[in-house]
C-alpha cells in the first residue's frame, strides 16, 4: 500500500497554538521521533524572512533547519518546510542540498499567478514542490479546473486539497477528489489537509485510503491533533489504523513518547480540539479564527456566538473579504458588552495586549459563569484590536495558511 504517505505537520500547524515556541530540544526530538516512527514526510515549520529564534519552528533559511534533523537518517523520511507566499523571497532560498527535500507553498486564489512563478523557481532550485491553495473547498468547479490546468503545466510533486473550514463531509471530499483525480497529471500526488471542526478528519482519511485510485496520496496529520481551533487529524490514530487494516509499517511508540514528553505539556497550557464554537464556524462557512476570537472574549453564550457567526459573510461566498468580515464581527459582537464581564478599553492587559475586565454586575454573573464553563477554552492570547487569534498569526502573517 505504498500509494499512501503521511505528512506530519505538528511543528508547523501546531505552532499556531504556542506561537511556534516549542524550544530547540523539543523541535529536534519531535522531528527525530516522527522519523523513528516511520512517518514518510515531516514538516519542520515555516520558512519566513528574518526569522532567527532558535527556539521557534520559524526559519529564516533552509540551512537553519538542518541542525534540527537527525544525524542518522533512515532514508525513508522526507523533511520539508512550508512557505506562505509573500513571507520570504525566492532569493533567500538556497539550492536544495538534500537535507530538506521539499517545500510546501501555500497561497490565496488571488495570488495564483505569482505563486506559480515562485513554485517554478523552487523547482528550479531542486526542491520537491507541494502546491497548496488555501481553502480549495471554496473554489467553484470551474475555478478548480482552471487551476488544475496551470498545475499540470507546473508539474509539482503534489497538489493539495485543503479543508480550511473543517466542514467537508464524505461526499464533499469524494466529489472533489474525483474531479481533481480525473484532471490532474497522473504523476502528481494528491494531498489532503483537514481540520476537525466536525470530528470528520479521521473518517475522511479512511475514505481516501480505501479509494480505488492508482494515484499516490498524501494525508496530513499532527501529533495528538495539535493545531489551531478544533485541531487536525491525529497522527497516532491514522498510523494505528493503517497498521491494523492496511499494512504494519509504523512504530507508534515514538509518537506516543512525543505526546507524553512534549505535546501534552503544551496541551495542558493551551488546549485545542472540538468545541461548539468551532462546530458553528464550520457549518456556517466561517473561518475558525473568528470562533477563536469569540471564545477568547469569555463573555458570550452559545446563542450570542451563533448569532455573531451567522451574521459574518460566509467564506464560501466569492464576494467575502477579510475586511468585510472584520467589520461585521466587530459590529455584531458588541452584544458581548452586555453579557458577563465588561471590557475596560482604557487599560491594556500585560498578557497579549488584551483588554482588562471589570467585575460583572451581580445579575449577569450566572450567565457569564455558564458561558465560561461551556466555552472557556484556554486558547492563545491576542490583542482585541485584531481578529487574529494568537500572536503567531500576527507575527507570521499566516492567517489562513491552511
Tab-separated table of C-alpha atoms in Angstrom:
chain	number	residue	atom	x	y	z
A	1	UNK	CA	0.000	0.000	0.000
A	2	UNK	CA	2.875	2.339	-0.843
A	3	UNK	CA	0.490	4.779	-2.506
A	4	UNK	CA	-0.441	6.226	0.935
A	5	UNK	CA	2.029	8.548	2.685
A	6	UNK	CA	1.578	10.557	5.864
A	7	UNK	CA	2.841	14.101	6.340
A	8	UNK	CA	3.095	15.235	9.943
A	9	UNK	CA	2.631	18.994	10.376
A	10	UNK	CA	2.846	19.232	14.189
A	11	UNK	CA	5.708	21.739	14.217
A	12	UNK	CA	4.091	23.937	11.574
A	13	UNK	CA	0.308	23.851	12.027
A	14	UNK	CA	0.683	23.122	15.719
A	15	UNK	CA	2.811	26.239	16.031
A	16	UNK	CA	-0.298	28.420	15.923
A	17	UNK	CA	-1.079	27.134	19.410
A	18	UNK	CA	2.120	28.250	21.152
A	19	UNK	CA	3.485	30.965	18.871
A	20	UNK	CA	5.809	28.292	17.402
A	21	UNK	CA	7.861	28.409	20.620
A	22	UNK	CA	8.434	24.666	21.047
A	23	UNK	CA	12.024	25.029	22.181
A	24	UNK	CA	15.100	23.810	20.341
A	25	UNK	CA	15.226	20.433	22.094
A	26	UNK	CA	11.537	19.748	21.520
A	27	UNK	CA	11.751	20.586	17.812
A	28	UNK	CA	14.692	18.241	17.335
A	29	UNK	CA	13.104	15.478	19.431
A	30	UNK	CA	9.752	15.637	17.645
A	31	UNK	CA	11.439	15.532	14.230
A	32	UNK	CA	13.582	12.583	15.308
A	33	UNK	CA	10.648	10.758	16.918
A	34	UNK	CA	8.491	11.062	13.831
A	35	UNK	CA	11.317	9.775	11.650
A	36	UNK	CA	11.825	6.834	14.019
A	37	UNK	CA	8.097	6.105	13.783
A	38	UNK	CA	8.419	5.773	10.010
A	39	UNK	CA	6.355	8.838	9.055
A	40	UNK	CA	7.089	9.417	5.381
A	41	UNK	CA	7.136	13.233	5.403
A	42	UNK	CA	7.896	15.528	8.359
A	43	UNK	CA	7.180	19.236	8.122
A	44	UNK	CA	9.665	21.132	10.272
A	45	UNK	CA	7.984	24.550	10.313
A	46	UNK	CA	7.652	27.765	8.323
A	47	UNK	CA	10.305	29.470	6.227
A	48	UNK	CA	9.958	33.176	6.947
A	49	UNK	CA	12.238	36.058	6.110
A	50	UNK	CA	14.130	37.363	9.139
A	51	UNK	CA	13.204	34.525	11.493
A	52	UNK	CA	16.145	33.812	13.801
A	53	UNK	CA	14.810	32.416	17.094
A	54	UNK	CA	16.389	29.009	17.696
A	55	UNK	CA	13.513	28.018	19.984
A	56	UNK	CA	10.816	28.530	17.351
A	57	UNK	CA	9.825	26.438	14.350
A	58	UNK	CA	10.195	29.521	12.142
A	59	UNK	CA	13.322	29.536	9.981
A	60	UNK	CA	14.963	32.318	8.030
A	61	UNK	CA	16.663	29.897	5.644
A	62	UNK	CA	16.695	26.236	4.672
A	63	UNK	CA	20.120	25.895	6.253
A	64	UNK	CA	18.665	26.924	9.629
A	65	UNK	CA	16.528	23.759	9.631
A	66	UNK	CA	19.396	21.305	9.189
A	67	UNK	CA	20.665	21.332	12.841
A	68	UNK	CA	17.258	20.027	13.984
A	69	UNK	CA	17.354	16.983	11.701
A	70	UNK	CA	18.561	13.564	12.906
A	71	UNK	CA	22.253	12.916	12.318
A	72	UNK	CA	21.469	9.364	11.219
A	73	UNK	CA	18.639	9.389	8.713
A	74	UNK	CA	16.676	6.325	7.772
A	75	UNK	CA	16.328	7.231	4.099
A	76	UNK	CA	12.557	6.732	4.298
A	77	UNK	CA	11.577	10.115	5.758
A	78	UNK	CA	11.496	13.312	3.733
A	79	UNK	CA	11.918	16.605	5.602
A	80	UNK	CA	10.052	19.638	4.295
A	81	UNK	CA	9.115	23.191	5.272
A	82	UNK	CA	6.222	25.458	4.362
A	83	UNK	CA	6.233	28.913	2.792
A	84	UNK	CA	3.180	31.137	2.963
A	85	UNK	CA	3.530	33.070	-0.280
A	86	UNK	CA	4.942	36.520	0.403
A	87	UNK	CA	6.713	35.594	3.646
A	88	UNK	CA	10.122	35.051	2.070
A	89	UNK	CA	11.706	35.843	-1.278
A	90	UNK	CA	12.988	33.267	-3.738
A	91	UNK	CA	16.451	34.816	-3.439
A	92	UNK	CA	16.558	33.826	0.239
A	93	UNK	CA	16.023	30.159	-0.609
A	94	UNK	CA	19.273	28.367	-1.451
A	95	UNK	CA	19.547	25.482	-3.868
A	96	UNK	CA	18.387	22.157	-2.471
A	97	UNK	CA	21.190	20.454	-0.621
A	98	UNK	CA	19.338	17.216	0.043
A	99	UNK	CA	18.662	17.514	3.776
A	100	UNK	CA	15.416	19.436	3.278
A	101	UNK	CA	13.992	17.928	0.107
A	102	UNK	CA	10.638	19.630	-0.244
A	103	UNK	CA	8.830	22.935	0.231
A	104	UNK	CA	5.110	23.354	0.642
A	105	UNK	CA	3.850	26.572	-0.904
A	106	UNK	CA	0.501	27.898	0.311
A	107	UNK	CA	-1.266	30.825	-1.299
A	108	UNK	CA	-4.628	32.526	-1.749
A	109	UNK	CA	-6.573	32.385	-5.001
A	110	UNK	CA	-5.727	35.979	-5.902
A	111	UNK	CA	-2.013	35.110	-5.632
A	112	UNK	CA	-2.154	32.174	-8.053
A	113	UNK	CA	-0.050	33.562	-10.916
A	114	UNK	CA	2.664	34.844	-8.595
A	115	UNK	CA	2.623	31.570	-6.647
A	116	UNK	CA	3.051	29.570	-9.853
A	117	UNK	CA	6.130	31.588	-10.768
A	118	UNK	CA	7.512	31.187	-7.237
A	119	UNK	CA	6.883	27.430	-7.331
A	120	UNK	CA	8.658	27.143	-10.672
A	121	UNK	CA	11.641	28.911	-9.140
A	122	UNK	CA	11.678	26.459	-6.221
A	123	UNK	CA	11.581	23.552	-8.660
A	124	UNK	CA	14.487	25.097	-10.499
A	125	UNK	CA	16.432	25.063	-7.233
A	126	UNK	CA	15.876	21.338	-6.934
A	127	UNK	CA	13.030	21.157	-4.398
A	128	UNK	CA	10.000	18.916	-4.496
A	129	UNK	CA	7.152	21.422	-4.505
A	130	UNK	CA	3.859	20.780	-2.730
A	131	UNK	CA	1.391	23.230	-4.280
A	132	UNK	CA	-1.243	24.059	-1.681
A	133	UNK	CA	-4.033	26.577	-2.341
A	134	UNK	CA	-5.783	27.901	0.760
A	135	UNK	CA	-9.354	26.666	1.120
A	136	UNK	CA	-9.825	24.608	-2.034
A	137	UNK	CA	-13.333	23.841	-0.783
A	138	UNK	CA	-14.299	27.444	-1.604
A	139	UNK	CA	-13.303	27.110	-5.276
A	140	UNK	CA	-16.043	26.601	-7.840
A	141	UNK	CA	-15.641	23.560	-10.070
A	142	UNK	CA	-14.752	25.827	-12.966
A	143	UNK	CA	-12.134	27.711	-10.964
A	144	UNK	CA	-10.663	24.454	-9.707
A	145	UNK	CA	-10.406	23.011	-13.210
A	146	UNK	CA	-8.678	26.180	-14.454
A	147	UNK	CA	-6.280	25.899	-11.522
A	148	UNK	CA	-5.538	22.258	-12.346
A	149	UNK	CA	-4.659	23.179	-15.931
A	150	UNK	CA	-1.975	25.521	-14.627
A	151	UNK	CA	-0.811	22.984	-12.050
A	152	UNK	CA	-0.396	20.391	-14.807
A	153	UNK	CA	1.932	22.774	-16.617
A	154	UNK	CA	3.920	23.290	-13.393
A	155	UNK	CA	4.176	19.544	-12.632
A	156	UNK	CA	4.703	19.843	-8.873
A	157	UNK	CA	5.447	16.939	-6.575
A	158	UNK	CA	1.967	17.221	-5.036
A	159	UNK	CA	-1.237	19.229	-5.278
A	160	UNK	CA	-3.343	19.691	-2.165
A	161	UNK	CA	-6.991	19.667	-1.241
A	162	UNK	CA	-7.410	21.775	1.899
A	163	UNK	CA	-10.475	21.728	4.130
A	164	UNK	CA	-9.694	25.042	5.818
A	165	UNK	CA	-13.115	25.278	7.465
A	166	UNK	CA	-13.195	21.669	8.668
A	167	UNK	CA	-16.618	21.334	7.037
A	168	UNK	CA	-16.230	18.546	4.468
A	169	UNK	CA	-18.467	15.513	4.648
A	170	UNK	CA	-17.533	12.277	2.903
A	171	UNK	CA	-19.494	13.076	-0.243
A	172	UNK	CA	-17.928	16.546	-0.466
A	173	UNK	CA	-14.458	15.057	-0.235
A	174	UNK	CA	-15.065	12.275	-2.743
A	175	UNK	CA	-16.668	14.603	-5.297
A	176	UNK	CA	-13.710	16.998	-5.145
A	177	UNK	CA	-11.159	14.185	-5.142
A	178	UNK	CA	-12.639	12.592	-8.275
A	179	UNK	CA	-12.757	15.971	-10.008
A	180	UNK	CA	-9.066	16.544	-9.308
A	181	UNK	CA	-8.029	12.928	-9.846
A	182	UNK	CA	-9.625	12.815	-13.300
A	183	UNK	CA	-7.962	16.027	-14.479
A	184	UNK	CA	-4.590	16.190	-12.722
A	185	UNK	CA	-1.462	14.701	-14.294
A	186	UNK	CA	-1.027	11.082	-13.207
A	187	UNK	CA	2.461	11.702	-11.826
A	188	UNK	CA	1.344	14.443	-9.407
A	189	UNK	CA	0.365	13.278	-5.946
A	190	UNK	CA	-2.826	14.497	-4.287
A	191	UNK	CA	-2.534	15.683	-0.694
A	192	UNK	CA	-5.329	16.233	1.811
A	193	UNK	CA	-5.150	18.612	4.771
A	194	UNK	CA	-8.172	18.607	7.064
A	195	UNK	CA	-9.388	20.277	10.235
A	196	UNK	CA	-11.509	18.564	12.832
A	197	UNK	CA	-14.355	21.039	13.387
A	198	UNK	CA	-16.977	18.368	12.652
A	199	UNK	CA	-14.923	15.434	14.008
A	200	UNK	CA	-14.649	14.038	10.474
A	201	UNK	CA	-10.894	14.176	9.827
A	202	UNK	CA	-10.320	10.535	10.771
A	203	UNK	CA	-13.273	9.109	8.839
A	204	UNK	CA	-12.485	11.210	5.756
A	205	UNK	CA	-8.901	9.962	5.827
A	206	UNK	CA	-10.153	6.377	5.900
A	207	UNK	CA	-12.284	7.069	2.829
A	208	UNK	CA	-9.229	8.345	0.951
A	209	UNK	CA	-7.168	5.331	1.971
A	210	UNK	CA	-9.828	2.981	0.615
A	211	UNK	CA	-10.184	4.861	-2.680
A	212	UNK	CA	-9.793	2.819	-5.834
A	213	UNK	CA	-7.192	5.090	-7.362
A	214	UNK	CA	-3.760	4.396	-8.800
A	215	UNK	CA	-2.565	7.813	-7.682
A	216	UNK	CA	-0.228	8.333	-4.742
A	217	UNK	CA	-1.971	10.142	-1.884
A	218	UNK	CA	-0.531	12.192	0.984
A	219	UNK	CA	-2.590	12.688	4.150
A	220	UNK	CA	-1.663	15.364	6.675
A	221	UNK	CA	-1.692	14.577	10.391
A	222	UNK	CA	-0.314	16.069	13.595
A	223	UNK	CA	0.677	14.516	16.892
A	224	UNK	CA	-2.325	14.497	19.250
A	225	UNK	CA	-4.123	16.522	16.581
A	226	UNK	CA	-2.175	19.650	17.556
A	227	UNK	CA	-3.421	22.620	15.555
A	228	UNK	CA	-5.367	25.805	15.982
A	229	UNK	CA	-9.067	25.711	16.655
A	230	UNK	CA	-10.506	22.214	16.505
A	231	UNK	CA	-7.120	20.765	15.595
A	232	UNK	CA	-6.113	18.254	12.935
A	233	UNK	CA	-6.179	14.536	12.264
A	234	UNK	CA	-4.205	12.703	14.949
A	235	UNK	CA	-1.016	11.034	13.735
A	236	UNK	CA	-1.351	8.277	16.317
A	237	UNK	CA	-4.888	7.410	15.170
A	238	UNK	CA	-4.128	7.132	11.472
A	239	UNK	CA	-0.861	5.236	11.916
A	240	UNK	CA	-2.667	2.714	14.128
A	241	UNK	CA	-5.482	2.388	11.582
A	242	UNK	CA	-3.050	1.721	8.728
A	243	UNK	CA	-1.088	-0.782	10.822
A	244	UNK	CA	-4.239	-2.692	11.737
A	245	UNK	CA	-6.125	-2.526	8.456
A	246	UNK	CA	-3.690	-1.992	5.581
A	247	UNK	CA	-0.120	-2.938	6.453
A	248	UNK	CA	2.054	-2.749	9.532
A	249	UNK	CA	4.662	-0.122	8.726
A	250	UNK	CA	4.663	2.439	11.575
A	251	UNK	CA	6.159	2.265	15.049
A	252	UNK	CA	3.674	4.016	17.323
A	253	UNK	CA	5.872	4.137	20.417
A	254	UNK	CA	7.976	7.157	19.318
A	255	UNK	CA	4.743	9.050	18.517
A	256	UNK	CA	3.271	8.234	21.929
A	257	UNK	CA	6.510	9.315	23.594
A	258	UNK	CA	6.308	12.645	21.748
A	259	UNK	CA	2.813	13.136	23.140
A	260	UNK	CA	3.831	12.237	26.665
A	261	UNK	CA	7.044	14.232	26.854
A	262	UNK	CA	6.487	17.253	24.613
A	263	UNK	CA	2.939	17.752	23.317
A	264	UNK	CA	0.832	17.061	26.419
A	265	UNK	CA	2.538	19.811	28.478
A	266	UNK	CA	1.620	22.282	25.725
A	267	UNK	CA	-1.955	20.972	25.596
A	268	UNK	CA	-2.363	21.493	29.334
A	269	UNK	CA	-1.448	25.164	28.897
A	270	UNK	CA	-3.174	25.811	25.565
A	271	UNK	CA	-5.836	23.170	24.830
A	272	UNK	CA	-7.163	22.646	21.322
A	273	UNK	CA	-9.877	20.405	19.923
A	274	UNK	CA	-13.551	20.159	19.133
A	275	UNK	CA	-15.922	22.704	20.671
A	276	UNK	CA	-19.352	24.116	19.884
A	277	UNK	CA	-17.988	27.466	18.555
A	278	UNK	CA	-15.733	25.652	16.076
A	279	UNK	CA	-18.668	23.478	15.051
A	280	UNK	CA	-20.748	26.616	14.471
A	281	UNK	CA	-17.928	28.145	12.428
A	282	UNK	CA	-17.734	25.083	10.183
A	283	UNK	CA	-21.455	24.712	9.472
A	284	UNK	CA	-21.772	28.437	8.736
A	285	UNK	CA	-18.792	28.614	6.364
A	286	UNK	CA	-16.835	30.830	8.767
A	287	UNK	CA	-13.079	30.746	9.308
A	288	UNK	CA	-12.261	29.208	12.739
A	289	UNK	CA	-10.200	32.286	13.631
A	290	UNK	CA	-13.457	34.151	14.236
A	291	UNK	CA	-14.725	31.439	16.568
A	292	UNK	CA	-11.428	31.658	18.464
A	293	UNK	CA	-11.895	35.413	18.811
A	294	UNK	CA	-15.375	34.988	20.275
A	295	UNK	CA	-14.328	32.184	22.612
A	296	UNK	CA	-11.440	34.230	23.979
A	297	UNK	CA	-13.759	37.062	24.972
A	298	UNK	CA	-15.353	34.706	27.516
A	299	UNK	CA	-18.493	36.832	27.677
A	300	UNK	CA	-20.815	35.248	25.126
A	301	UNK	CA	-23.376	32.484	25.475
A	302	UNK	CA	-23.968	29.963	22.713
A	303	UNK	CA	-26.993	31.898	21.448
A	304	UNK	CA	-24.838	35.036	21.097
A	305	UNK	CA	-21.928	33.207	19.448
A	306	UNK	CA	-24.317	31.575	16.996
A	307	UNK	CA	-25.858	34.949	16.108
A	308	UNK	CA	-22.490	36.592	15.554
A	309	UNK	CA	-21.117	33.771	13.401
A	310	UNK	CA	-24.278	33.613	11.292
A	311	UNK	CA	-24.002	37.349	10.588
A	312	UNK	CA	-20.431	37.050	9.238
A	313	UNK	CA	-20.326	36.736	5.425
A	314	UNK	CA	-19.580	33.129	4.529
A	315	UNK	CA	-16.066	32.395	3.285
A	316	UNK	CA	-17.793	30.271	0.658
A	317	UNK	CA	-19.186	33.485	-0.829
A	318	UNK	CA	-16.930	34.726	-3.611
A	319	UNK	CA	-17.596	38.331	-2.549
A	320	UNK	CA	-16.407	37.880	1.015
A	321	UNK	CA	-13.325	39.852	2.037
A	322	UNK	CA	-11.333	39.836	5.230
A	323	UNK	CA	-12.149	43.498	5.874
A	324	UNK	CA	-15.886	42.958	5.478
A	325	UNK	CA	-15.781	40.045	7.919
A	326	UNK	CA	-13.751	42.050	10.431
A	327	UNK	CA	-16.207	44.947	10.275
A	328	UNK	CA	-19.120	42.570	10.659
A	329	UNK	CA	-17.747	40.733	13.670
A	330	UNK	CA	-16.780	43.939	15.436
A	331	UNK	CA	-20.228	45.419	14.913
A	332	UNK	CA	-22.290	42.361	15.771
A	333	UNK	CA	-20.183	41.162	18.695
A	334	UNK	CA	-20.964	44.316	20.641
A	335	UNK	CA	-23.715	42.233	22.222
A	336	UNK	CA	-20.896	40.798	24.313
A	337	UNK	CA	-20.550	44.028	26.278
A	338	UNK	CA	-23.952	43.400	27.873
A	339	UNK	CA	-23.222	39.866	28.974
A	340	UNK	CA	-20.885	38.827	31.762
A	341	UNK	CA	-17.632	40.727	32.242
A	342	UNK	CA	-17.244	44.194	30.811
A	343	UNK	CA	-14.225	45.466	28.979
A	344	UNK	CA	-12.256	48.407	30.234
A	345	UNK	CA	-10.901	49.659	26.903
A	346	UNK	CA	-8.789	52.321	28.560
A	347	UNK	CA	-6.498	49.723	30.085
A	348	UNK	CA	-4.277	47.133	28.456
A	349	UNK	CA	-3.507	43.798	29.988
A	350	UNK	CA	0.114	42.714	30.289
A	351	UNK	CA	-0.825	39.436	28.649
A	352	UNK	CA	-1.003	39.820	24.906
A	353	UNK	CA	-2.391	43.356	24.972
A	354	UNK	CA	-5.936	42.155	25.651
A	355	UNK	CA	-8.427	44.385	27.388
A	356	UNK	CA	-8.728	44.164	31.148
A	357	UNK	CA	-12.133	43.426	32.584
A	358	UNK	CA	-14.082	44.820	35.482
A	359	UNK	CA	-16.171	42.544	37.649
A	360	UNK	CA	-19.618	41.817	36.180
A	361	UNK	CA	-22.787	43.038	37.726
A	362	UNK	CA	-24.254	40.549	40.131
A	363	UNK	CA	-27.323	39.923	37.979
A	364	UNK	CA	-25.238	38.869	34.989
A	365	UNK	CA	-22.801	36.625	36.874
A	366	UNK	CA	-24.621	33.269	36.493
A	367	UNK	CA	-24.904	33.628	32.705
A	368	UNK	CA	-21.279	34.640	32.420
A	369	UNK	CA	-20.119	31.717	34.544
A	370	UNK	CA	-22.198	29.311	32.500
A	371	UNK	CA	-20.679	30.653	29.299
A	372	UNK	CA	-17.131	30.289	30.577
A	373	UNK	CA	-17.742	26.728	31.726
A	374	UNK	CA	-19.057	25.728	28.320
A	375	UNK	CA	-16.638	27.610	26.091
A	376	UNK	CA	-13.735	28.512	28.373
A	377	UNK	CA	-11.092	27.114	26.069
A	378	UNK	CA	-7.600	28.265	27.000
A	379	UNK	CA	-6.656	29.474	23.542
A	380	UNK	CA	-3.663	31.679	22.700
A	381	UNK	CA	-3.920	35.305	23.739
A	382	UNK	CA	-4.193	38.190	21.303
A	383	UNK	CA	-4.977	41.870	21.086
A	384	UNK	CA	-8.635	42.785	20.831
A	385	UNK	CA	-7.716	45.263	18.111
A	386	UNK	CA	-7.394	42.383	15.638
A	387	UNK	CA	-9.291	39.281	14.678
A	388	UNK	CA	-6.036	37.353	14.646
A	389	UNK	CA	-6.396	34.515	17.196
A	390	UNK	CA	-2.874	34.423	18.559
A	391	UNK	CA	0.486	36.201	18.469
A	392	UNK	CA	1.746	33.635	15.984
A	393	UNK	CA	-0.773	34.719	13.409
A	394	UNK	CA	0.171	38.356	13.635
A	395	UNK	CA	3.874	37.534	13.731
A	396	UNK	CA	3.948	35.254	10.719
A	397	UNK	CA	1.273	36.711	8.505
A	398	UNK	CA	-0.098	33.190	8.102
A	399	UNK	CA	-3.701	33.955	8.982
A	400	UNK	CA	-5.038	31.329	6.613
A	401	UNK	CA	-2.039	29.245	5.652
A	402	UNK	CA	-4.197	26.116	5.833
